[in-house]
Amino acid sequence: MSTCHCFTGTPGDRGYEPNGSVKMIHGLNVYQALAPAEVKGEILFLPDVFGLATHNKILADQYANFG
């Protein structure tokens, strides 16, 4: 179910380049974004149908930056 809140996000910086790396694990391409400092936990981020699109890599980078 979608609501009006689905469209309230803001576009990212057009000049941003993802910081992580794409790796092959068990035959699947995965994007690994590492935290820059102390890690508080781990997140398995499963993107939508757009897969490893740049906007999903940017989201993974942002989650990693929070540790």
mmCIF file of N, CA and C in Angstrom:
data_model
loop_
_atom_site.group_PDB
_atom_site.id
_atom_site.type_symbol
_atom_site.label_atom_id
_atom_site.label_comp_id
_atom_site.label_asym_id
_atom_site.label_seq_id
_atom_site.Cartn_x
_atom_site.Cartn_y
_atom_site.Cartn_z
ATOM 1 N N MET A 1 0.839 -1.168 0.000
ATOM 2 C CA MET A 1 0.000 0.000 0.000
ATOM 3 C C MET A 1 0.890 1.239 0.000
ATOM 4 N N SER A 2 0.709 2.115 -0.933
ATOM 5 C CA SER A 2 1.501 3.341 -0.961
ATOM 6 C C SER A 2 0.693 4.492 -0.374
ATOM 7 N N THR A 3 1.421 5.438 0.163
ATOM 8 C CA THR A 3 0.787 6.625 0.734
ATOM 9 C C THR A 3 1.491 7.858 0.196
ATOM 10 N N CYS A 4 0.988 9.016 0.562
ATOM 11 C CA CYS A 4 1.611 10.261 0.106
ATOM 12 C C CYS A 4 3.043 10.377 0.619
ATOM 13 N N HIS A 5 3.386 9.687 1.700
ATOM 14 C CA HIS A 5 4.732 9.761 2.269
ATOM 15 C C HIS A 5 5.774 9.039 1.414
ATOM 16 N N CYS A 6 5.330 8.207 0.492
ATOM 17 C CA CYS A 6 6.266 7.500 -0.384
ATOM 18 C C CYS A 6 7.021 8.463 -1.299
ATOM 19 N N PHE A 7 6.491 9.639 -1.497
ATOM 20 C CA PHE A 7 7.076 10.576 -2.450
ATOM 21 C C PHE A 7 7.670 11.814 -1.786
ATOM 22 N N THR A 8 7.967 11.753 -0.490
ATOM 23 C CA THR A 8 8.456 12.941 0.210
ATOM 24 C C THR A 8 9.973 12.990 0.322
ATOM 25 N N GLY A 9 10.688 12.048 -0.265
ATOM 26 C CA GLY A 9 12.144 12.054 -0.193
ATOM 27 C C GLY A 9 12.741 13.196 -0.997
ATOM 28 N N THR A 10 14.032 13.391 -0.827
ATOM 29 C CA THR A 10 14.730 14.422 -1.586
ATOM 30 C C THR A 10 15.783 13.760 -2.459
ATOM 31 N N PRO A 11 16.041 14.300 -3.637
ATOM 32 C CA PRO A 11 17.057 13.711 -4.500
ATOM 33 C C PRO A 11 18.443 13.864 -3.893
ATOM 34 N N GLY A 12 19.291 12.906 -4.178
ATOM 35 C CA GLY A 12 20.656 12.953 -3.671
ATOM 36 C C GLY A 12 21.532 13.885 -4.486
ATOM 37 N N ASP A 13 22.751 14.049 -4.034
ATOM 38 C CA ASP A 13 23.739 14.870 -4.722
ATOM 39 C C ASP A 13 24.117 14.193 -6.039
ATOM 40 N N ARG A 14 23.918 14.873 -7.139
ATOM 41 C CA ARG A 14 24.197 14.278 -8.451
ATOM 42 C C ARG A 14 25.669 13.922 -8.641
ATOM 43 N N GLY A 15 26.569 14.562 -7.921
ATOM 44 C CA GLY A 15 27.987 14.287 -8.071
ATOM 45 C C GLY A 15 28.492 13.158 -7.187
ATOM 46 N N TYR A 16 27.612 12.560 -6.387
ATOM 47 C CA TYR A 16 28.035 11.517 -5.445
ATOM 48 C C TYR A 16 28.366 10.228 -6.179
ATOM 49 N N GLU A 17 29.499 9.653 -5.845
ATOM 50 C CA GLU A 17 29.901 8.354 -6.375
ATOM 51 C C GLU A 17 29.888 7.355 -5.226
ATOM 52 N N PRO A 18 29.277 6.180 -5.390
ATOM 53 C CA PRO A 18 29.252 5.181 -4.325
ATOM 54 C C PRO A 18 30.663 4.821 -3.849
ATOM 55 N N ASN A 19 30.798 4.594 -2.530
ATOM 56 C CA ASN A 19 32.100 4.307 -1.921
ATOM 57 C C ASN A 19 32.410 2.825 -1.801
ATOM 58 N N GLY A 20 31.401 1.989 -1.848
ATOM 59 C CA GLY A 20 31.586 0.554 -1.627
ATOM 60 C C GLY A 20 32.139 -0.144 -2.856
ATOM 61 N N SER A 21 32.056 -1.465 -2.819
ATOM 62 C CA SER A 21 32.552 -2.253 -3.940
ATOM 63 C C SER A 21 31.591 -3.400 -4.232
ATOM 64 N N VAL A 22 31.548 -3.800 -5.496
ATOM 65 C CA VAL A 22 30.715 -4.924 -5.912
ATOM 66 C C VAL A 22 31.575 -6.174 -5.880
ATOM 67 N N LYS A 23 31.057 -7.218 -5.221
ATOM 68 C CA LYS A 23 31.770 -8.488 -5.100
ATOM 69 C C LYS A 23 30.842 -9.621 -5.507
ATOM 70 N N MET A 24 31.421 -10.746 -5.891
ATOM 71 C CA MET A 24 30.652 -11.935 -6.224
ATOM 72 C C MET A 24 30.707 -12.869 -5.015
ATOM 73 N N ILE A 25 29.537 -13.199 -4.463
ATOM 74 C CA ILE A 25 29.452 -14.129 -3.337
ATOM 75 C C ILE A 25 28.427 -15.195 -3.694
ATOM 76 N N HIS A 26 28.866 -16.440 -3.739
ATOM 77 C CA HIS A 26 27.996 -17.578 -4.084
ATOM 78 C C HIS A 26 27.227 -17.341 -5.381
ATOM 79 N N GLY A 27 27.913 -16.775 -6.370
ATOM 80 C CA GLY A 27 27.304 -16.559 -7.671
ATOM 81 C C GLY A 27 26.412 -15.334 -7.782
ATOM 82 N N LEU A 28 26.362 -14.524 -6.728
ATOM 83 C CA LEU A 28 25.535 -13.318 -6.744
ATOM 84 C C LEU A 28 26.401 -12.074 -6.637
ATOM 85 N N ASN A 29 26.093 -11.061 -7.427
ATOM 86 C CA ASN A 29 26.764 -9.775 -7.272
ATOM 87 C C ASN A 29 26.178 -9.072 -6.054
ATOM 88 N N VAL A 30 27.039 -8.685 -5.125
ATOM 89 C CA VAL A 30 26.597 -7.965 -3.930
ATOM 90 C C VAL A 30 27.392 -6.671 -3.818
ATOM 91 N N TYR A 31 26.808 -5.688 -3.193
ATOM 92 C CA TYR A 31 27.468 -4.407 -2.961
ATOM 93 C C TYR A 31 27.827 -4.341 -1.493
ATOM 94 N N GLN A 32 29.102 -4.123 -1.187
ATOM 95 C CA GLN A 32 29.565 -4.058 0.197
ATOM 96 C C GLN A 32 29.973 -2.632 0.526
ATOM 97 N N ALA A 33 29.287 -2.055 1.509
ATOM 98 C CA ALA A 33 29.601 -0.715 2.004
ATOM 99 C C ALA A 33 30.094 -0.876 3.433
ATOM 100 N N LEU A 34 31.307 -0.443 3.698
ATOM 101 C CA LEU A 34 31.904 -0.614 5.020
ATOM 102 C C LEU A 34 31.796 0.662 5.840
ATOM 103 N N ALA A 35 31.612 0.491 7.144
ATOM 104 C CA ALA A 35 31.560 1.636 8.062
ATOM 105 C C ALA A 35 32.959 2.226 8.205
ATOM 106 N N PRO A 36 33.078 3.559 8.283
ATOM 107 C CA PRO A 36 34.392 4.196 8.372
ATOM 108 C C PRO A 36 35.051 4.063 9.742
ATOM 109 N N ALA A 37 34.288 3.756 10.778
ATOM 110 C CA ALA A 37 34.839 3.699 12.140
ATOM 111 C C ALA A 37 34.245 2.494 12.868
ATOM 112 N N GLU A 38 34.058 2.656 14.167
ATOM 113 C CA GLU A 38 33.532 1.570 14.994
ATOM 114 C C GLU A 38 32.161 1.114 14.488
ATOM 115 N N VAL A 39 32.008 -0.187 14.371
ATOM 116 C CA VAL A 39 30.767 -0.763 13.871
ATOM 117 C C VAL A 39 29.837 -1.073 15.031
ATOM 118 N N LYS A 40 28.591 -0.612 14.923
ATOM 119 C CA LYS A 40 27.588 -0.855 15.961
ATOM 120 C C LYS A 40 26.786 -2.117 15.675
ATOM 121 N N GLY A 41 26.815 -2.575 14.450
ATOM 122 C CA GLY A 41 26.054 -3.756 14.047
ATOM 123 C C GLY A 41 26.202 -3.957 12.553
ATOM 124 N N GLU A 42 25.417 -4.859 12.013
ATOM 125 C CA GLU A 42 25.454 -5.130 10.582
ATOM 126 C C GLU A 42 24.048 -5.044 10.017
ATOM 127 N N ILE A 43 23.969 -4.658 8.753
ATOM 128 C CA ILE A 43 22.681 -4.560 8.068
ATOM 129 C C ILE A 43 22.776 -5.338 6.764
ATOM 130 N N LEU A 44 21.778 -6.151 6.511
ATOM 131 C CA LEU A 44 21.630 -6.784 5.208
ATOM 132 C C LEU A 44 20.545 -5.995 4.489
ATOM 133 N N PHE A 45 20.950 -5.234 3.503
ATOM 134 C CA PHE A 45 20.036 -4.347 2.774
ATOM 135 C C PHE A 45 19.623 -5.044 1.485
ATOM 136 N N LEU A 46 18.352 -5.356 1.359
ATOM 137 C CA LEU A 46 17.829 -6.014 0.163
ATOM 138 C C LEU A 46 17.054 -4.982 -0.650
ATOM 139 N N PRO A 47 17.640 -4.517 -1.763
ATOM 140 C CA PRO A 47 16.995 -3.454 -2.534
ATOM 141 C C PRO A 47 15.754 -3.943 -3.272
ATOM 142 N N ASP A 48 15.059 -2.992 -3.843
ATOM 143 C CA ASP A 48 13.847 -3.275 -4.610
ATOM 144 C C ASP A 48 14.199 -3.877 -5.971
ATOM 145 N N VAL A 49 13.265 -3.865 -6.872
ATOM 146 C CA VAL A 49 13.464 -4.482 -8.184
ATOM 147 C C VAL A 49 14.562 -3.814 -9.005
ATOM 148 N N PHE A 50 15.029 -2.643 -8.587
ATOM 149 C CA PHE A 50 16.077 -1.953 -9.331
ATOM 150 C C PHE A 50 17.463 -2.501 -9.010
ATOM 151 N N GLY A 51 17.560 -3.429 -8.047
ATOM 152 C CA GLY A 51 18.813 -4.113 -7.754
ATOM 153 C C GLY A 51 19.934 -3.180 -7.342
ATOM 154 N N LEU A 52 21.097 -3.337 -7.982
ATOM 155 C CA LEU A 52 22.283 -2.568 -7.602
ATOM 156 C C LEU A 52 22.362 -1.229 -8.333
ATOM 157 N N ALA A 53 21.242 -0.580 -8.484
ATOM 158 C CA ALA A 53 21.221 0.752 -9.087
ATOM 159 C C ALA A 53 21.945 1.733 -8.166
ATOM 160 N N THR A 54 22.436 2.804 -8.725
ATOM 161 C CA THR A 54 23.225 3.773 -7.965
ATOM 162 C C THR A 54 22.492 4.286 -6.733
ATOM 163 N N HIS A 55 21.196 4.566 -6.840
ATOM 164 C CA HIS A 55 20.476 5.106 -5.680
ATOM 165 C C HIS A 55 20.442 4.101 -4.527
ATOM 166 N N ASN A 56 20.420 2.807 -4.820
ATOM 167 C CA ASN A 56 20.458 1.809 -3.751
ATOM 168 C C ASN A 56 21.856 1.698 -3.144
ATOM 169 N N LYS A 57 22.890 1.872 -3.947
ATOM 170 C CA LYS A 57 24.261 1.883 -3.416
ATOM 171 C C LYS A 57 24.457 3.086 -2.493
ATOM 172 N N ILE A 58 23.893 4.226 -2.877
ATOM 173 C CA ILE A 58 23.993 5.426 -2.043
ATOM 174 C C ILE A 58 23.305 5.195 -0.702
ATOM 175 N N LEU A 59 22.138 4.553 -0.706
ATOM 176 C CA LEU A 59 21.455 4.228 0.554
ATOM 177 C C LEU A 59 22.325 3.330 1.428
ATOM 178 N N ALA A 60 22.926 2.306 0.836
ATOM 179 C CA ALA A 60 23.798 1.404 1.591
ATOM 180 C C ALA A 60 24.988 2.166 2.176
ATOM 181 N N ASP A 61 25.574 3.079 1.408
ATOM 182 C CA ASP A 61 26.688 3.900 1.906
ATOM 183 C C ASP A 61 26.249 4.747 3.096
ATOM 184 N N GLN A 62 25.062 5.331 3.006
ATOM 185 C CA GLN A 62 24.571 6.173 4.100
ATOM 186 C C GLN A 62 24.335 5.354 5.359
ATOM 187 N N TYR A 63 23.760 4.165 5.226
ATOM 188 C CA TYR A 63 23.568 3.293 6.391
ATOM 189 C C TYR A 63 24.924 2.942 7.008
ATOM 190 N N ALA A 64 25.909 2.619 6.176
ATOM 191 C CA ALA A 64 27.241 2.254 6.675
ATOM 192 C C ALA A 64 27.905 3.429 7.385
ATOM 193 N N ASN A 65 27.706 4.641 6.893
ATOM 194 C CA ASN A 65 28.320 5.811 7.521
ATOM 195 C C ASN A 65 27.837 6.037 8.945
ATOM 196 N N PHE A 66 26.646 5.546 9.260
ATOM 197 C CA PHE A 66 26.131 5.656 10.626
ATOM 198 C C PHE A 66 26.645 4.534 11.523
ATOM 199 N N GLY A 67 27.416 3.609 10.946
ATOM 200 C CA GLY A 67 28.031 2.542 11.725
ATOM 201 C C GLY A 67 27.088 1.437 12.044
#
